[in-house]
Tab-separated table of C-alpha atoms and ligand atoms in Angstrom:
chain	number	residue	atom	x	y	z
A	148	MET	CA	-14.534	45.297	9.280
A	149	ASN	CA	-17.372	44.268	11.774
A	150	ASN	CA	-16.707	42.302	14.959
A	151	THR	CA	-19.247	39.469	14.041
A	152	LEU	CA	-17.151	36.534	12.540
A	153	SER	CA	-18.577	35.322	9.448
A	154	VAL	CA	-19.339	31.717	8.572
A	155	TYR	CA	-19.880	30.506	5.061
A	156	CYS	CA	-22.904	28.008	4.492
A	157	LEU	CA	-23.825	25.995	1.861
A	158	GLY	CA	-27.411	24.349	1.552
A	159	ALA	CA	-30.202	25.189	3.743
A	160	CYS	CA	-28.637	27.800	5.865
A	161	ASP	CA	-31.693	28.804	7.676
A	162	SER	CA	-31.284	25.640	9.476
A	163	VAL	CA	-27.694	26.636	10.860
A	164	PRO	CA	-28.032	28.083	14.396
A	165	THR	CA	-26.140	31.051	14.934
A	166	GLN	CA	-25.903	33.807	17.544
A	167	GLN	CA	-22.376	35.073	17.838
A	168	SER	CA	-21.373	34.850	14.039
A	169	SER	CA	-22.934	35.990	10.947
A	170	LYS	CA	-24.059	33.526	7.940
A	171	VAL	CA	-22.679	33.992	4.355
A	172	PRO	CA	-24.751	31.728	2.155
A	173	VAL	CA	-22.893	30.330	-1.095
A	174	GLY	CA	-24.244	28.400	-3.873
A	175	ASN	CA	-21.221	25.995	-4.473
A	176	LEU	CA	-17.563	25.509	-3.413
A	177	GLU	CA	-16.092	27.683	-6.269
A	178	SER	CA	-17.651	30.873	-5.207
A	179	LEU	CA	-15.852	30.622	-1.528
A	180	PRO	CA	-12.794	32.992	-1.209
A	181	ALA	CA	-9.223	32.004	-1.658
A	182	GLU	CA	-8.481	33.211	2.327
A	183	PRO	CA	-6.952	30.824	4.581
A	184	GLY	CA	-8.495	29.840	7.782
A	185	GLU	CA	-12.197	30.142	7.031
A	186	VAL	CA	-15.159	28.401	8.190
A	187	LEU	CA	-17.631	26.446	6.116
A	188	ILE	CA	-20.947	24.862	7.361
A	189	LEU	CA	-22.977	22.270	5.302
A	190	ALA	CA	-26.733	21.654	5.659
A	191	LEU	CA	-27.396	19.375	2.621
A	192	SER	CA	-29.019	16.173	1.791
A	193	PRO	CA	-26.747	13.302	3.172
A	194	GLU	CA	-25.901	12.112	-0.344
A	195	GLN	CA	-25.028	15.686	-1.457
A	196	GLN	CA	-23.053	16.288	1.774
A	197	ASP	CA	-20.801	13.607	1.242
A	198	GLN	CA	-20.022	14.693	-2.225
A	199	THR	CA	-19.249	18.008	-1.048
A	200	LEU	CA	-17.105	17.011	1.573
A	201	ARG	CA	-15.223	14.965	-1.130
A	202	ALA	CA	-15.061	17.775	-3.686
A	203	PHE	CA	-13.982	20.308	-0.509
A	204	HIS	CA	-10.694	17.948	0.275
A	205	ARG	CA	-10.126	17.214	-3.663
A	206	LEU	CA	-9.572	21.022	-4.335
A	207	HIS	CA	-6.438	21.221	-1.867
A	208	ARG	CA	-7.247	25.259	-1.513
A	209	PHE	CA	-9.344	24.543	1.737
A	210	TRP	CA	-6.593	22.433	3.618
A	211	SER	CA	-6.355	25.517	6.042
A	212	TRP	CA	-10.113	25.674	6.824
A	213	ARG	CA	-12.726	24.110	9.090
A	214	ILE	CA	-15.413	22.344	8.201
A	215	TYR	CA	-18.768	21.556	9.803
A	216	VAL	CA	-22.189	19.840	9.215
A	217	VAL	CA	-25.471	20.248	10.559
A	218	GLU	CA	-26.594	16.824	10.212
A	219	PRO	CA	-24.245	13.929	10.382
A	220	SER	CA	-23.802	11.866	7.150
A	221	ASP	CA	-21.768	8.688	6.175
A	222	LEU	CA	-18.285	10.283	5.676
A	223	SER	CA	-18.943	13.529	7.982
A	224	ALA	CA	-17.176	11.726	10.681
A	225	VAL	CA	-14.006	11.107	8.483
A	226	LEU	CA	-14.164	14.326	6.343
A	227	SER	CA	-15.236	17.003	8.372
A	228	ASP	CA	-14.667	18.693	11.993
A	229	GLY	CA	-17.948	17.212	13.190
A	230	GLN	CA	-21.453	18.708	13.851
A	231	TRP	CA	-21.962	22.528	13.828
A	232	GLU	CA	-22.393	23.802	17.620
A	233	GLU	CA	-21.695	27.608	17.567
A	234	GLU	CA	-19.986	28.084	20.968
A	235	ARG	CA	-17.536	25.110	20.922
A	236	CYS	CA	-16.835	25.577	17.104
A	237	LEU	CA	-15.895	29.001	17.576
A	238	GLY	CA	-13.484	28.350	20.337
A	239	GLU	CA	-11.942	25.529	17.875
A	240	LEU	CA	-11.715	28.305	15.140
A	241	GLU	CA	-9.694	30.626	17.401
A	242	LYS	CA	-7.140	27.823	18.305
A	243	HIS	CA	-6.995	26.879	14.367
A	244	ARG	CA	-6.464	30.297	13.629
A	245	ALA	CA	-3.671	30.917	16.062
A	246	LYS	CA	-1.618	28.024	14.394
A	247	LEU	CA	-1.819	29.694	10.947
A	248	PRO	CA	1.189	32.175	11.362
A	249	LEU	CA	3.526	28.881	12.459
A	250	ILE	CA	3.484	28.041	9.037
A	251	HIS	CA	6.689	28.346	7.263
A	252	ASN	CA	5.316	28.332	3.553
A	253	PRO	CA	1.667	27.588	3.188
A	254	ASP	CA	2.115	27.032	-0.493
A	255	GLU	CA	4.457	24.275	-0.137
A	256	VAL	CA	2.286	22.471	2.187
A	257	ASP	CA	0.781	18.976	1.386
A	258	PRO	CA	-2.905	19.631	2.004
A	259	LEU	CA	-3.206	16.026	3.909
A	260	LEU	CA	-0.448	16.896	6.338
A	261	GLY	CA	-1.518	20.340	6.582
A	262	TRP	CA	-5.096	19.483	7.552
A	263	LEU	CA	-4.076	17.066	9.988
A	264	TRP	CA	-1.470	19.388	11.597
A	265	LEU	CA	-3.892	22.394	11.918
A	266	ASP	CA	-5.865	20.572	14.647
A	267	SER	CA	-4.400	17.658	16.726
A	268	GLY	CA	-7.881	16.278	17.054
A	269	ARG	CA	-7.937	15.272	13.254
A	270	SER	CA	-7.244	11.697	12.002
A	271	LEU	CA	-6.953	9.887	8.941
A	272	ILE	CA	-9.418	7.345	9.570
A	273	PRO	CA	-9.941	3.882	7.923
A	274	VAL	CA	-13.157	2.929	6.484
A	275	LYS	CA	-14.466	-0.586	5.941
A	276	ASP	CA	-15.569	-0.960	2.081
A	277	GLY	CA	-16.511	-4.468	1.176
A	278	SER	CA	-16.658	-3.301	-2.562
A	279	ASP	CA	-12.866	-2.465	-2.648
A	280	ALA	CA	-10.107	-5.051	-2.913
A	281	SER	CA	-8.107	-3.965	-0.126
A	282	LEU	CA	-11.283	-4.029	2.101
A	283	TYR	CA	-10.272	-0.736	4.154
A	284	VAL	CA	-10.134	2.691	2.353
A	285	TYR	CA	-9.173	5.830	3.434
A	286	PRO	CA	-11.872	8.676	2.463
A	287	LEU	CA	-9.572	11.647	3.439
A	288	LEU	CA	-6.504	10.455	1.689
A	289	GLU	CA	-8.438	9.359	-1.600
A	290	SER	CA	-10.097	12.657	-1.963
A	291	ILE	CA	-7.122	14.565	-1.624
A	292	HIS	CA	-4.707	12.494	-3.729
A	293	PRO	CA	-6.947	10.613	-5.918
A	294	ASP	CA	-4.175	9.452	-8.342
A	295	LEU	CA	-2.618	7.041	-5.901
A	296	GLU	CA	-2.444	3.346	-7.301
A	297	SER	CA	-1.743	2.133	-3.880
A	298	PRO	CA	-2.747	4.037	-0.989
A	299	TYR	CA	-1.524	1.608	1.385
A	300	ARG	CA	2.239	1.722	0.127
A	301	TYR	CA	1.909	5.677	0.000
A	302	LEU	CA	0.972	5.508	3.847
A	303	MET	CA	4.061	3.064	4.383
A	304	SER	CA	6.254	5.587	2.815
A	305	GLU	CA	4.704	8.668	4.816
A	306	LEU	CA	4.924	6.734	7.865
A	307	ASN	CA	8.757	5.616	7.266
A	308	ARG	CA	9.525	9.044	6.660
A	309	GLU	CA	7.466	10.029	9.840
A	310	LEU	CA	5.368	12.440	8.072
A	311	LEU	CA	2.554	10.355	9.573
A	312	GLY	CA	2.367	8.564	12.832
A	313	THR	CA	0.277	5.922	13.587
A	314	GLU	CA	-2.712	6.025	16.426
A	315	GLN	CA	-4.841	2.990	17.197
A	316	LEU	CA	-4.637	-0.047	15.402
A	317	VAL	CA	-8.215	-0.553	13.897
A	318	ASP	CA	-7.660	-4.221	12.574
A	319	ARG	CA	-5.363	-6.784	11.062
A	320	ILE	CA	-6.307	-8.333	7.747
A	321	ARG	CA	-4.757	-10.667	5.649
A	322	VAL	CA	-4.140	-10.135	1.781
A	323	CYS	CA	-3.235	-12.158	-0.993
A	324	GLY	CA	0.415	-12.539	-1.645
A	325	GLY	CA	-0.147	-11.932	-5.517
A	326	CYS	CA	-2.344	-8.822	-5.576
A	327	GLN	CA	-2.923	-7.691	-2.086
A	328	GLY	CA	-6.421	-8.334	-2.598
A	329	GLY	CA	-8.415	-8.948	0.751
A	330	HIS	CA	-11.462	-10.868	-0.711
A	331	LEU	CA	-10.126	-14.435	-0.152
A	332	ASN	CA	-11.863	-17.651	0.304
A	333	TYR	CA	-10.449	-20.142	3.037
A	334	LEU	CA	-10.655	-23.824	2.015
A	335	ASP	CA	-10.094	-27.016	3.517
A	336	VAL	CA	-8.638	-29.417	1.216
A	337	CYS	CA	-7.067	-32.891	1.217
A	338	PRO	CA	-3.332	-32.806	2.363
A	339	PHE	CA	-2.535	-35.598	-0.098
A	340	CYS	CA	-3.955	-34.623	-3.323
A	341	HIS	CA	-5.047	-31.211	-2.498
A	342	GLU	CA	-8.538	-31.685	-4.033
A	343	LEU	CA	-11.508	-29.758	-2.087
A	344	ASP	CA	-14.033	-32.770	-2.298
A	345	ILE	CA	-13.646	-34.111	1.322
A	346	GLU	CA	-15.995	-34.837	3.906
A	347	SER	CA	-15.873	-35.514	7.514
A	348	SER	CA	-16.285	-39.241	8.274
A	349	GLN	CA	-16.525	-40.997	11.414
A	350	SER	CA	-14.791	-44.602	11.564
A	351	LEU	CA	-14.833	-47.108	14.301
A	352	HIS	CA	-12.055	-49.576	15.238
A	353	CYS	CA	-13.123	-53.227	16.609
A	354	PHE	CA	-10.480	-54.295	19.316
A	355	THR	CA	-11.475	-58.015	18.794
A	356	CYS	CA	-10.712	-58.382	15.238
A	357	GLY	CA	-8.928	-55.047	14.550
A	358	TYR	CA	-11.397	-54.120	11.755
A	359	VAL	CA	-11.629	-50.317	10.816
A	360	GLY	CA	-14.659	-49.109	8.835
A	361	GLU	CA	-17.386	-46.142	8.662
A	362	GLN	CA	-19.388	-46.115	11.735
A	363	GLY	CA	-22.728	-46.698	9.466
A	364	GLU	CA	-21.387	-50.416	8.829
A	365	PHE	CA	-21.379	-50.951	12.584
A	366	LEU	CA	-24.893	-49.985	13.704
A	367	ARG	CA	-27.488	-52.867	13.905
A	368	SER	CA	-30.849	-52.096	14.703
A	369	GLY	CA	-29.749	-49.343	16.846
A	370	ARG	CA	-26.746	-50.844	18.381
A	371	LEU	CA	-23.035	-51.202	17.438
A	372	GLU	CA	-21.603	-54.352	16.609
A	373	CYS	CA	-18.697	-55.354	14.377
A	374	PRO	CA	-19.641	-56.300	10.598
A	375	LYS	CA	-16.737	-58.708	10.474
A	376	CYS	CA	-16.823	-60.443	13.731
A	377	LEU	CA	-20.130	-59.877	14.857
A	378	THR	CA	-18.924	-58.830	18.519
A	379	PRO	CA	-21.142	-56.130	20.214
A	380	LEU	CA	-19.257	-52.916	20.733
A	381	ARG	CA	-20.524	-51.722	24.352
A	382	HIS	CA	-17.634	-49.439	25.904
A	383	ILE	CA	-15.416	-46.951	24.034
A	384	GLY	CA	-11.728	-47.710	24.995
A	385	VAL	CA	-12.859	-51.438	26.047
A	386	ASP	CA	-14.335	-53.065	23.135
A	387	TYR	CA	-13.657	-50.258	20.409
A	388	ASP	CA	-12.373	-46.835	19.907
A	389	ARG	CA	-12.280	-44.129	17.130
A	390	PRO	CA	-9.289	-43.430	14.821
A	391	ILE	CA	-7.934	-40.058	14.933
A	392	GLU	CA	-8.503	-40.066	10.959
A	393	THR	CA	-11.736	-38.166	10.591
A	394	HIS	CA	-11.860	-36.786	7.227
A	395	ARG	CA	-11.964	-38.890	3.878
A	396	CYS	CA	-11.239	-37.372	0.578
A	397	ASN	CA	-13.631	-38.171	-2.429
A	398	SER	CA	-10.858	-37.579	-5.070
A	399	CYS	CA	-8.127	-40.232	-3.893
A	400	ASN	CA	-10.012	-41.913	-0.934
A	401	GLN	CA	-7.299	-41.277	1.561
A	402	LYS	CA	-8.135	-40.706	5.150
A	403	PHE	CA	-6.624	-38.100	7.174
A	404	ALA	CA	-7.103	-36.434	10.731
A	405	GLN	CA	-6.518	-32.841	9.655
A	406	ALA	CA	-7.350	-30.914	6.398
A	407	ASP	CA	-4.754	-28.580	4.747
A	408	THR	CA	-5.877	-25.213	4.361
A	409	ARG	CA	-5.797	-23.344	1.127
A	410	VAL	CA	-6.444	-19.470	0.771
A	411	SER	CA	-8.195	-18.815	-3.003
A	412	CYS	CA	-8.208	-15.107	-4.199
A	413	PHE	CA	-11.249	-13.717	-5.544
A	414	SER	CA	-9.703	-10.888	-7.098
A	415	CYS	CA	-6.569	-12.621	-8.972
A	416	GLY	CA	-7.256	-16.365	-8.762
A	417	GLN	CA	-4.137	-17.100	-7.114
A	418	LYS	CA	-3.953	-20.385	-4.703
A	419	ASN	CA	-2.118	-19.107	-1.426
A	420	GLU	CA	-0.736	-21.218	1.384
A	421	ILE	CA	-1.570	-19.718	4.808
A	422	HIS	CA	2.001	-18.415	4.951
A	423	ASP	CA	1.827	-16.663	1.596
A	424	LEU	CA	-0.423	-14.268	2.758
A	425	ILE	CA	0.395	-10.815	3.937
A	426	VAL	CA	-0.634	-9.726	7.223
A	427	ARG	CA	-1.268	-5.978	7.110
A	428	LYS	CA	-2.327	-3.490	10.037
A	429	ILE	CA	-4.810	-1.062	9.636
A	430	HIS	CA	-4.249	2.034	11.652
A	431	GLN	CA	-5.894	5.336	12.148
A	432	TYR	CA	-2.986	8.006	11.401
A	433	LYS	CA	-2.131	11.449	12.626
A	434	ILE	CA	0.497	14.082	11.607
A	435	GLY	CA	4.103	12.723	12.630
A	436	TYR	CA	6.872	14.062	14.094
A	437	GLN	CA	8.660	15.044	10.756
A	438	GLY	CA	5.445	16.102	9.035
A	439	GLY	CA	4.883	18.794	12.073
A	440	HIS	CA	8.222	19.876	11.644
A	441	SER	CA	8.151	20.266	7.902
A	442	ILE	CA	4.924	22.362	7.885
A	443	ARG	CA	6.675	24.592	10.603
A	444	TYR	CA	10.282	24.800	9.374
A	445	GLY	CA	10.202	24.063	5.666
A	446	HIS	CA	10.490	20.900	3.808
A	447	ARG	CA	13.063	19.440	1.567
A	448	LEU	CA	11.637	17.624	-1.329
A	449	THR	CA	13.292	14.344	-1.518
A	450	THR	CA	12.608	11.481	-4.678
A	451	PRO	CA	11.278	8.398	-2.955
A	452	GLU	CA	13.467	5.385	-3.840
A	453	LEU	CA	12.471	3.141	-6.582
A	454	MET	CA	11.582	-0.267	-4.934
A	455	LEU	CA	13.502	-2.709	-7.271
A	456	LYS	CA	14.350	-6.283	-6.903
A	457	GLY	CA	17.845	-7.147	-6.753
A	458	LYS	CA	18.541	-3.739	-5.143
A	459	VAL	CA	21.857	-3.404	-3.348
A	460	ASP	CA	23.809	-0.570	-1.560
A	461	ALA	CA	26.622	1.450	-3.434
A	462	ALA	CA	29.375	-0.258	-1.523
A	463	PHE	CA	28.263	-3.605	-2.445
A	464	PHE	CA	27.415	-2.709	-5.932
A	465	ASN	CA	30.960	-1.451	-6.464
A	466	SER	CA	32.966	-4.505	-5.074
A	467	LEU	CA	30.664	-6.449	-7.143
A	468	LEU	CA	31.462	-4.633	-10.322
A	469	VAL	CA	35.329	-5.104	-9.427
A	470	TRP	CA	34.675	-8.726	-9.051
A	471	SER	CA	32.575	-9.156	-12.182
A	472	ASN	CA	34.919	-7.141	-13.965
A	473	LYS	CA	38.018	-9.461	-13.394
A	474	LEU	CA	35.943	-12.782	-13.691
A	475	ALA	CA	34.742	-11.414	-17.217
A	476	ARG	CA	38.369	-10.784	-17.996
A	477	ARG	CA	39.570	-14.313	-16.937
A	478	THR	CA	36.619	-16.226	-18.273
A	479	LYS	CA	36.264	-14.304	-21.557
A	480	GLN	CA	32.716	-13.769	-20.674
A	481	GLN	CA	30.574	-10.429	-21.059
A	482	HIS	CA	28.556	-8.461	-18.747
A	483	LEU	CA	26.498	-5.323	-19.400
A	484	LEU	CA	26.411	-2.454	-16.972
A	485	MET	CA	23.508	-0.455	-17.660
A	486	GLY	CA	22.730	3.213	-16.590
A	487	LEU	CA	19.121	4.251	-16.510
A	488	TYR	CA	18.887	8.173	-16.125
A	489	LEU	CA	15.340	9.776	-15.211
A	490	PRO	CA	15.909	13.398	-15.514
A	491	GLY	CA	13.678	15.816	-13.948
A	492	LEU	CA	12.218	13.349	-11.484
A	493	ALA	CA	12.778	15.995	-8.816
A	494	ASP	CA	11.068	18.893	-10.851
A	495	TYR	CA	8.338	16.670	-11.539
A	496	GLY	CA	7.911	16.452	-7.790
A	497	LYS	CA	8.172	20.290	-7.385
A	498	LEU	CA	5.457	20.551	-10.067
A	499	TYR	CA	2.739	18.191	-9.350
A	500	GLY	CA	3.629	17.201	-5.406
A	501	GLU	CA	4.953	14.216	-3.636
A	502	ALA	CA	1.963	12.159	-3.943
A	503	ARG	CA	2.165	12.134	-7.715
A	504	MET	CA	5.555	11.575	-7.709
A	505	PHE	CA	5.331	8.515	-5.424
A	506	ALA	CA	3.046	7.225	-7.834
A	507	LEU	CA	5.200	7.885	-10.888
A	508	THR	CA	8.164	6.165	-9.116
A	509	GLU	CA	5.910	3.373	-8.196
A	510	GLN	CA	5.024	2.913	-11.891
A	511	ILE	CA	8.492	2.994	-12.803
A	512	ALA	CA	9.772	0.244	-10.422
A	513	TYR	CA	6.623	-1.775	-11.247
A	514	ARG	CA	7.701	-1.905	-15.154
A	515	LEU	CA	11.506	-2.249	-14.480
A	516	ASN	CA	11.103	-5.143	-12.091
A	517	GLY	CA	9.074	-7.005	-15.115
A	518	LEU	CA	12.180	-6.281	-17.270
A	519	PHE	CA	15.284	-7.395	-15.115
A	520	ARG	CA	16.264	-10.873	-14.752
A	521	GLU	CA	16.450	-12.642	-11.180
A	522	THR	CA	20.338	-12.393	-11.608
A	523	ASP	CA	20.382	-8.633	-12.411
A	524	VAL	CA	21.782	-6.535	-9.407
A	525	CYS	CA	20.918	-2.912	-9.473
A	526	CYS	CA	21.942	0.455	-7.465
A	527	GLN	CA	20.426	3.548	-7.294
A	528	VAL	CA	23.380	5.543	-7.147
A	529	ARG	CA	21.674	8.973	-7.217
A	530	ASN	CA	17.743	9.750	-6.787
A	531	GLU	CA	17.381	10.006	-10.814
A	532	LEU	CA	20.295	7.438	-11.971
A	533	LEU	CA	20.027	3.803	-11.471
A	534	LEU	CA	22.851	1.374	-12.554
A	535	VAL	CA	21.967	-1.988	-13.424
A	536	LEU	CA	24.827	-5.184	-13.722
A	537	MET	CA	23.589	-7.740	-16.024
A	538	PRO	CA	25.997	-10.736	-15.658
A	539	TYR	CA	26.314	-12.490	-18.956
A	540	ALA	CA	24.641	-10.426	-21.143
A	541	ALA	CA	26.335	-9.537	-24.183
A	542	ARG	CA	26.470	-5.834	-25.886
A	543	GLU	CA	24.800	-7.628	-28.783
A	544	SER	CA	21.690	-7.899	-26.503
A	545	LEU	CA	21.641	-4.080	-26.188
A	546	PRO	CA	19.512	-3.000	-28.738
A	547	VAL	CA	17.033	-5.557	-27.701
A	548	LEU	CA	16.838	-4.215	-24.323
A	549	GLN	CA	17.172	-0.735	-25.213
A	550	SER	CA	13.927	-1.154	-27.357
A	551	LYS	CA	12.148	-2.947	-24.343
A	552	ILE	CA	13.305	0.152	-22.068
A	553	GLU	CA	11.981	2.529	-24.650
A	554	THR	CA	8.500	0.750	-24.913
A	555	LEU	CA	8.380	0.721	-20.883
A	556	ALA	CA	8.897	4.420	-20.841
A	557	ALA	CA	6.308	5.188	-23.436
A	558	MET	CA	4.020	3.119	-21.303
A	559	ILE	CA	4.222	5.430	-18.531
A	560	GLU	CA	1.459	7.759	-18.585
A	561	GLU	CA	3.312	11.091	-17.833
A	562	ASP	CA	4.278	13.487	-20.293
A	563	ASP	CA	7.049	15.165	-18.587
A	564	PHE	CA	8.621	11.736	-17.863
A	565	ARG	CA	12.134	11.383	-19.710
A	566	LEU	CA	14.035	8.073	-19.490
A	567	GLN	CA	17.557	7.633	-21.046
A	568	VAL	CA	19.483	4.590	-21.245
A	569	PHE	CA	23.550	4.196	-21.122
A	570	ALA	CA	25.392	0.756	-21.177
A	571	TRP	CA	29.040	-0.172	-21.068
A	572	GLY	CA	30.382	-3.548	-21.602
A	573	LEU	CA	32.475	-5.500	-19.093
A	574	PRO	CA	35.423	-6.410	-18.895
A	575	ASP	CA	36.831	-3.062	-19.136
A	576	ASP	CA	40.558	-2.313	-18.900
A	577	THR	CA	40.233	1.155	-17.109
A	578	LEU	CA	38.398	-0.626	-14.269
A	579	ALA	CA	40.836	-1.620	-11.538
A	580	ASP	CA	39.954	-1.685	-7.958
A	581	ASP	CA	38.442	1.944	-7.613
A	582	ALA	CA	34.735	1.263	-9.058
A	583	ALA	CA	33.434	4.145	-7.279
A	584	ASN	CA	35.887	6.630	-9.386
A	585	TRP	CA	35.400	4.522	-12.499
A	586	ILE	CA	31.359	4.942	-12.313
A	587	GLN	CA	31.811	8.524	-11.520
A	588	SER	CA	33.858	9.179	-14.707
A	589	ARG	CA	30.918	7.031	-16.766
A	590	LEU	CA	28.768	9.352	-15.098
A	591	THR	CA	30.336	12.755	-16.700
A	592	GLN	CA	29.105	11.001	-20.014
A	593	VAL	CA	25.637	10.833	-18.590
A	594	TYR	CA	25.241	14.118	-17.291
A	595	ALA	CA	26.908	15.866	-20.182
A	596	SER	CA	24.333	14.160	-22.607
B	741	ZN	ZN1	-4.844	-11.983	-5.423
B	742	ZN	ZN1	-7.149	-36.568	-1.668
B	743	ZN	ZN1	-14.536	-57.243	14.837
């Protein structure tokens, strides 16, 4: 070991000023060593540099490194530690390395959380992107977790669990209630027929005869004169006034004072009312309290909850089950209780990381939501087990449902994903007032399978 510190350089290494450290030129990211807490300096053309910065984060194995650039590029402010100045950067490296031994288990650290935690000056920064339907993108998040279907929902879930925390509010945008796209067109429309062919029109009201008409009709050789009673209109408020209706619709000819606003979405075509739009806050994020805690003391993997419509808590579900059973017995109707078992969901998380597990549960929820009726009620009794109460569904409808669910399971694009379906008909004579116990005994059947 020599005493000078080594820093890795990619690109025009001669342009990297060093005095106290020695440069190690490398040809590409793949030839960098596996050691944690090293430094890479990029001296590349702006375009190449941004590509390399993205690849650096995508590779996951460099989350414990520092990366600097010689010249700034578009993404260097959000994906690197800034410009290389040897003295300052070596000082930062020293602090950085002092934190490495505090990490509980480097193999379990989420690369995004690890990156943010190692330097309190680092943030997850949003960047405006007009080509993206959501208007803002997080290049760091998207480089590290490119599989996320909705980075926004992922961030909300990380924020709820305090793995991330908010820094400053960057913007507040409105997105489409249908597809959450941000490319919106605000239209003034007629409040009567909702057509958009409206124009502003200025009318006058003659006090002498009460006639109301377009301003143009009152113009006579540069003066205002009522076209009906021919009275000259000299003073507003004395001879005439202007009605408050200042718009006219070319479709239905109604006059009105204020147009309605409709918002049409360029992405999905939905016509939104203003109150249908979703207000979304765009924040800059930093490591959250639980995020830091999990890095220092280890992290218990939890499967994210399925976001399903008609979802209720276990206590409510149990009482509903007892009630429906009694009702079914009295009215001789049939209900169906369905169990959806997703074995291996937690193992999936361990295997592929939380970001991919989150993407999978989102996919499952999305497909299931398309299957359930408005009146179905569901409850996630365990992380990997979902119960659905389908009122007025007979056992005979089960084969149809089952095949729908099998199609759905096949559509989910994951090889390691399995979904098993169980069903029980109501009324059931063994179900009395203790639904929790009754469910428990059904579940032994699920887990034994
Ligand atoms: Zn839309
Ligand atoms: Zn109209
Ligand atoms: Zn008149």
